[in-house]
Amino acid sequence: MRYTLILLNIFISIFFVACTTQKSLDEEMIKNTKSKSYVSKKSILGDKKVTVGSIEYVSLPAFNLTYKAKIDTGATTTSIHAFDISEFEKDGKKWVKFKLDDTKGGLIEESLPVERVVHIKRHGVENQERYVVKMQLTLGKTTQIIDVSLTDRTKFKYPLLIGKNYLHGHMIVDVSKKFLTSLDEK
């Protein structure tokens, strides 16, 4: 019995440290994305999942942008159209500078820390390296900070592709519908 209590205390201590560390990381990420709004990594709707269509409006509050986005349950990671992508070092860490279309014919230049670099193997064309950064995205009533890969999506109709890393546990996709959420649901 005493051994069980000791193990329970150790588990609670580790859990507390992990939660505190994650909270600090989340607060730092919110600060880094220039957003002052509350960000939830869990759906604010509890266990109830939101049904979304195959195309939805998604906002990037830190950049004051809203894009039409393709919802893709086959894509592992969310990706966004970015160009003039270049890596640099800041405070001993990898960062990436890139440009986004502001949807009004202009450009927005941003810089974010690199989370990781993914290597995409493609058949019949050159393999590709993509930088992955953390971004805050809002779809309907759900706001999350997730990994987003930066890539050239000029050949695609939609500049933003929402993947499973945003959808999982929060959303159900009805591919026969479009625009089931509204921008002012927040």
mmCIF file of C-alpha atoms in Angstrom:
data_model
loop_
_atom_site.group_PDB
_atom_site.id
_atom_site.type_symbol
_atom_site.label_atom_id
_atom_site.label_comp_id
_atom_site.label_asym_id
_atom_site.label_seq_id
_atom_site.Cartn_x
_atom_site.Cartn_y
_atom_site.Cartn_z
ATOM 1 C CA MET A 1 0.000 0.000 0.000
ATOM 2 C CA ARG A 2 2.793 2.420 0.930
ATOM 3 C CA TYR A 3 4.609 1.567 -2.319
ATOM 4 C CA THR A 4 1.431 2.406 -4.271
ATOM 5 C CA LEU A 5 1.119 5.769 -2.514
ATOM 6 C CA ILE A 6 4.744 6.620 -3.298
ATOM 7 C CA LEU A 7 4.212 5.747 -6.966
ATOM 8 C CA LEU A 8 1.012 7.799 -7.014
ATOM 9 C CA ASN A 9 2.842 10.832 -5.554
ATOM 10 C CA ILE A 10 5.612 10.468 -8.138
ATOM 11 C CA PHE A 11 3.065 10.232 -10.947
ATOM 12 C CA ILE A 12 1.190 13.327 -9.702
ATOM 13 C CA SER A 13 4.464 15.268 -9.442
ATOM 14 C CA ILE A 14 5.499 14.330 -12.988
ATOM 15 C CA PHE A 15 2.036 15.152 -14.309
ATOM 16 C CA PHE A 16 2.083 18.572 -12.585
ATOM 17 C CA VAL A 17 5.525 19.412 -14.028
ATOM 18 C CA ALA A 18 4.418 18.306 -17.521
ATOM 19 C CA CYS A 19 1.243 20.397 -17.344
ATOM 20 C CA THR A 20 3.117 23.437 -16.070
ATOM 21 C CA THR A 21 5.722 23.078 -18.821
ATOM 22 C CA GLN A 22 3.034 22.714 -21.517
ATOM 23 C CA LYS A 23 1.188 25.757 -20.142
ATOM 24 C CA SER A 24 4.402 27.795 -20.327
ATOM 25 C CA LEU A 25 5.014 26.611 -23.893
ATOM 26 C CA ASP A 26 1.440 27.458 -24.893
ATOM 27 C CA GLU A 27 1.675 30.931 -23.320
ATOM 28 C CA GLU A 28 4.999 31.529 -25.081
ATOM 29 C CA MET A 29 3.518 30.394 -28.410
ATOM 30 C CA ILE A 30 0.578 32.762 -27.986
ATOM 31 C CA LYS A 31 3.050 35.583 -27.311
ATOM 32 C CA ASN A 32 5.131 34.592 -30.350
ATOM 33 C CA THR A 33 2.119 34.624 -32.676
ATOM 34 C CA LYS A 34 1.344 38.230 -31.635
ATOM 35 C CA SER A 35 -2.151 37.267 -30.545
ATOM 36 C CA LYS A 36 -3.771 38.545 -27.393
ATOM 37 C CA SER A 37 -6.806 36.242 -27.608
ATOM 38 C CA TYR A 38 -7.282 33.068 -25.594
ATOM 39 C CA VAL A 39 -6.203 29.969 -27.479
ATOM 40 C CA SER A 40 -7.505 26.531 -26.646
ATOM 41 C CA LYS A 41 -5.738 23.375 -27.756
ATOM 42 C CA LYS A 42 -8.985 21.556 -26.986
ATOM 43 C CA SER A 43 -12.354 22.234 -28.502
ATOM 44 C CA ILE A 44 -14.344 24.729 -26.446
ATOM 45 C CA LEU A 45 -17.369 22.606 -27.284
ATOM 46 C CA GLY A 46 -16.241 19.735 -25.059
ATOM 47 C CA ASP A 47 -16.921 16.321 -26.556
ATOM 48 C CA LYS A 48 -19.319 17.709 -29.166
ATOM 49 C CA LYS A 49 -17.703 17.774 -32.604
ATOM 50 C CA VAL A 50 -18.387 20.467 -35.166
ATOM 51 C CA THR A 51 -19.416 19.486 -38.677
ATOM 52 C CA VAL A 52 -17.510 21.383 -41.360
ATOM 53 C CA GLY A 53 -17.787 21.355 -45.130
ATOM 54 C CA SER A 54 -15.129 20.566 -47.706
ATOM 55 C CA ILE A 55 -14.355 24.298 -48.020
ATOM 56 C CA GLU A 56 -14.435 26.713 -45.068
ATOM 57 C CA TYR A 57 -13.226 30.170 -44.120
ATOM 58 C CA VAL A 58 -10.257 30.002 -41.746
ATOM 59 C CA SER A 59 -8.684 33.003 -40.078
ATOM 60 C CA LEU A 60 -5.120 33.536 -38.945
ATOM 61 C CA PRO A 61 -5.649 36.105 -36.160
ATOM 62 C CA ALA A 62 -1.947 36.861 -35.637
ATOM 63 C CA PHE A 63 -1.662 38.024 -39.246
ATOM 64 C CA ASN A 64 -5.168 39.511 -39.524
ATOM 65 C CA LEU A 65 -5.891 37.240 -42.511
ATOM 66 C CA THR A 66 -8.823 35.083 -43.583
ATOM 67 C CA TYR A 67 -8.546 32.495 -46.336
ATOM 68 C CA LYS A 68 -10.861 30.060 -48.043
ATOM 69 C CA ALA A 69 -9.422 26.687 -47.057
ATOM 70 C CA LYS A 70 -9.778 23.183 -48.412
ATOM 71 C CA ILE A 71 -10.538 20.674 -45.677
ATOM 72 C CA ASP A 72 -8.531 17.515 -46.395
ATOM 73 C CA THR A 73 -8.911 14.466 -44.167
ATOM 74 C CA GLY A 74 -6.128 12.754 -46.132
ATOM 75 C CA ALA A 75 -3.498 15.375 -45.348
ATOM 76 C CA THR A 76 -1.555 14.779 -42.157
ATOM 77 C CA THR A 77 -0.354 18.354 -41.685
ATOM 78 C CA THR A 78 -2.007 21.666 -42.463
ATOM 79 C CA SER A 79 -0.183 23.689 -45.120
ATOM 80 C CA ILE A 80 -0.298 27.285 -46.299
ATOM 81 C CA HIS A 81 0.806 29.021 -49.484
ATOM 82 C CA ALA A 82 4.007 30.880 -48.685
ATOM 83 C CA PHE A 83 6.815 32.149 -50.877
ATOM 84 C CA ASP A 84 10.230 33.829 -50.703
ATOM 85 C CA ILE A 85 10.921 31.369 -47.889
ATOM 86 C CA SER A 86 14.373 31.715 -46.341
ATOM 87 C CA GLU A 87 15.952 30.296 -43.216
ATOM 88 C CA PHE A 88 17.964 32.416 -40.796
ATOM 89 C CA GLU A 89 19.293 32.138 -37.276
ATOM 90 C CA LYS A 90 17.986 34.140 -34.326
ATOM 91 C CA ASP A 91 19.203 33.658 -30.760
ATOM 92 C CA GLY A 92 20.940 30.443 -31.818
ATOM 93 C CA LYS A 93 17.739 28.898 -33.219
ATOM 94 C CA LYS A 94 16.436 28.260 -36.728
ATOM 95 C CA TRP A 95 13.839 30.740 -37.920
ATOM 96 C CA VAL A 96 12.175 31.166 -41.282
ATOM 97 C CA LYS A 97 11.142 34.340 -43.086
ATOM 98 C CA PHE A 98 8.305 34.077 -45.618
ATOM 99 C CA LYS A 99 5.622 36.043 -47.402
ATOM 100 C CA LEU A 100 1.863 35.480 -47.422
ATOM 101 C CA ASP A 101 -0.737 36.898 -49.796
ATOM 102 C CA ASP A 102 -2.912 39.366 -47.879
ATOM 103 C CA THR A 103 -5.917 38.528 -50.164
ATOM 104 C CA LYS A 104 -6.092 42.174 -51.315
ATOM 105 C CA GLY A 105 -3.215 42.035 -53.789
ATOM 106 C CA GLY A 106 -0.544 42.856 -51.226
ATOM 107 C CA LEU A 107 1.999 40.825 -49.315
ATOM 108 C CA ILE A 108 2.702 40.276 -45.649
ATOM 109 C CA GLU A 109 6.223 39.344 -44.590
ATOM 110 C CA GLU A 110 6.496 37.260 -41.427
ATOM 111 C CA SER A 111 9.136 35.396 -39.437
ATOM 112 C CA LEU A 112 8.556 32.430 -37.123
ATOM 113 C CA PRO A 113 10.722 29.835 -35.382
ATOM 114 C CA VAL A 114 11.135 26.563 -37.279
ATOM 115 C CA GLU A 115 9.538 23.599 -35.498
ATOM 116 C CA ARG A 116 10.940 21.027 -37.914
ATOM 117 C CA VAL A 117 11.769 20.427 -41.555
ATOM 118 C CA VAL A 118 9.894 17.688 -43.406
ATOM 119 C CA HIS A 119 11.174 15.917 -46.486
ATOM 120 C CA ILE A 120 8.470 15.197 -49.034
ATOM 121 C CA LYS A 121 9.185 12.418 -51.525
ATOM 122 C CA ARG A 122 7.211 12.928 -54.711
ATOM 123 C CA HIS A 123 6.962 10.607 -57.684
ATOM 124 C CA GLY A 124 8.063 11.971 -61.030
ATOM 125 C CA VAL A 125 9.144 15.354 -59.666
ATOM 126 C CA GLU A 126 11.879 16.675 -57.427
ATOM 127 C CA ASN A 127 11.709 15.861 -53.719
ATOM 128 C CA GLN A 128 10.848 18.820 -51.525
ATOM 129 C CA GLU A 129 11.853 20.165 -48.113
ATOM 130 C CA ARG A 130 9.204 22.078 -46.219
ATOM 131 C CA TYR A 131 9.602 24.207 -43.128
ATOM 132 C CA VAL A 132 7.006 23.618 -40.437
ATOM 133 C CA VAL A 133 6.069 26.446 -38.063
ATOM 134 C CA LYS A 134 3.442 26.929 -35.348
ATOM 135 C CA MET A 135 0.480 29.098 -36.304
ATOM 136 C CA GLN A 136 -2.780 30.022 -34.665
ATOM 137 C CA LEU A 137 -5.806 29.196 -36.832
ATOM 138 C CA THR A 138 -9.519 29.716 -36.202
ATOM 139 C CA LEU A 139 -12.218 27.679 -37.904
ATOM 140 C CA GLY A 140 -15.722 28.410 -36.646
ATOM 141 C CA LYS A 141 -15.596 28.388 -32.845
ATOM 142 C CA THR A 142 -12.351 26.426 -32.633
ATOM 143 C CA THR A 143 -8.980 28.136 -32.312
ATOM 144 C CA GLN A 144 -5.802 26.086 -32.159
ATOM 145 C CA ILE A 145 -2.062 26.525 -32.406
ATOM 146 C CA ILE A 146 -0.834 23.802 -34.730
ATOM 147 C CA ASP A 147 2.026 22.800 -37.013
ATOM 148 C CA VAL A 148 1.670 24.346 -40.477
ATOM 149 C CA SER A 149 3.974 23.573 -43.386
ATOM 150 C CA LEU A 150 5.041 26.416 -45.645
ATOM 151 C CA THR A 151 4.810 25.533 -49.338
ATOM 152 C CA ASP A 152 4.116 26.913 -52.796
ATOM 153 C CA ARG A 153 0.408 26.296 -53.437
ATOM 154 C CA THR A 154 0.072 28.516 -56.543
ATOM 155 C CA LYS A 155 -1.130 25.506 -58.581
ATOM 156 C CA PHE A 156 -3.985 24.935 -56.151
ATOM 157 C CA LYS A 157 -7.318 26.741 -55.913
ATOM 158 C CA TYR A 158 -7.094 27.311 -52.148
ATOM 159 C CA PRO A 159 -4.063 28.831 -50.401
ATOM 160 C CA LEU A 160 -4.718 26.966 -47.151
ATOM 161 C CA LEU A 161 -5.177 23.231 -46.671
ATOM 162 C CA ILE A 162 -6.518 22.091 -43.303
ATOM 163 C CA GLY A 163 -5.172 18.660 -42.390
ATOM 164 C CA LYS A 164 -5.819 16.048 -39.753
ATOM 165 C CA ASN A 165 -3.611 17.836 -37.212
ATOM 166 C CA TYR A 166 -6.340 20.511 -36.948
ATOM 167 C CA LEU A 167 -9.400 18.318 -37.483
ATOM 168 C CA HIS A 168 -8.650 15.326 -35.259
ATOM 169 C CA GLY A 169 -10.932 15.128 -32.242
ATOM 170 C CA HIS A 170 -12.715 18.402 -33.041
ATOM 171 C CA MET A 171 -14.454 18.121 -36.386
ATOM 172 C CA ILE A 172 -16.481 15.921 -38.669
ATOM 173 C CA VAL A 173 -16.217 16.672 -42.380
ATOM 174 C CA ASP A 174 -19.291 16.565 -44.630
ATOM 175 C CA VAL A 175 -17.705 16.623 -48.094
ATOM 176 C CA SER A 176 -21.072 17.248 -49.758
ATOM 177 C CA LYS A 177 -21.310 20.696 -48.122
ATOM 178 C CA LYS A 178 -19.306 23.942 -48.093
ATOM 179 C CA PHE A 179 -19.102 26.850 -45.633
ATOM 180 C CA LEU A 180 -20.966 25.289 -42.716
ATOM 181 C CA THR A 181 -19.219 27.530 -40.182
ATOM 182 C CA SER A 182 -19.235 31.292 -40.119
ATOM 183 C CA LEU A 183 -16.462 33.731 -39.319
ATOM 184 C CA ASP A 184 -18.416 35.405 -36.528
ATOM 185 C CA GLU A 185 -19.085 32.231 -34.497
ATOM 186 C CA LYS A 186 -16.315 33.045 -32.018
#
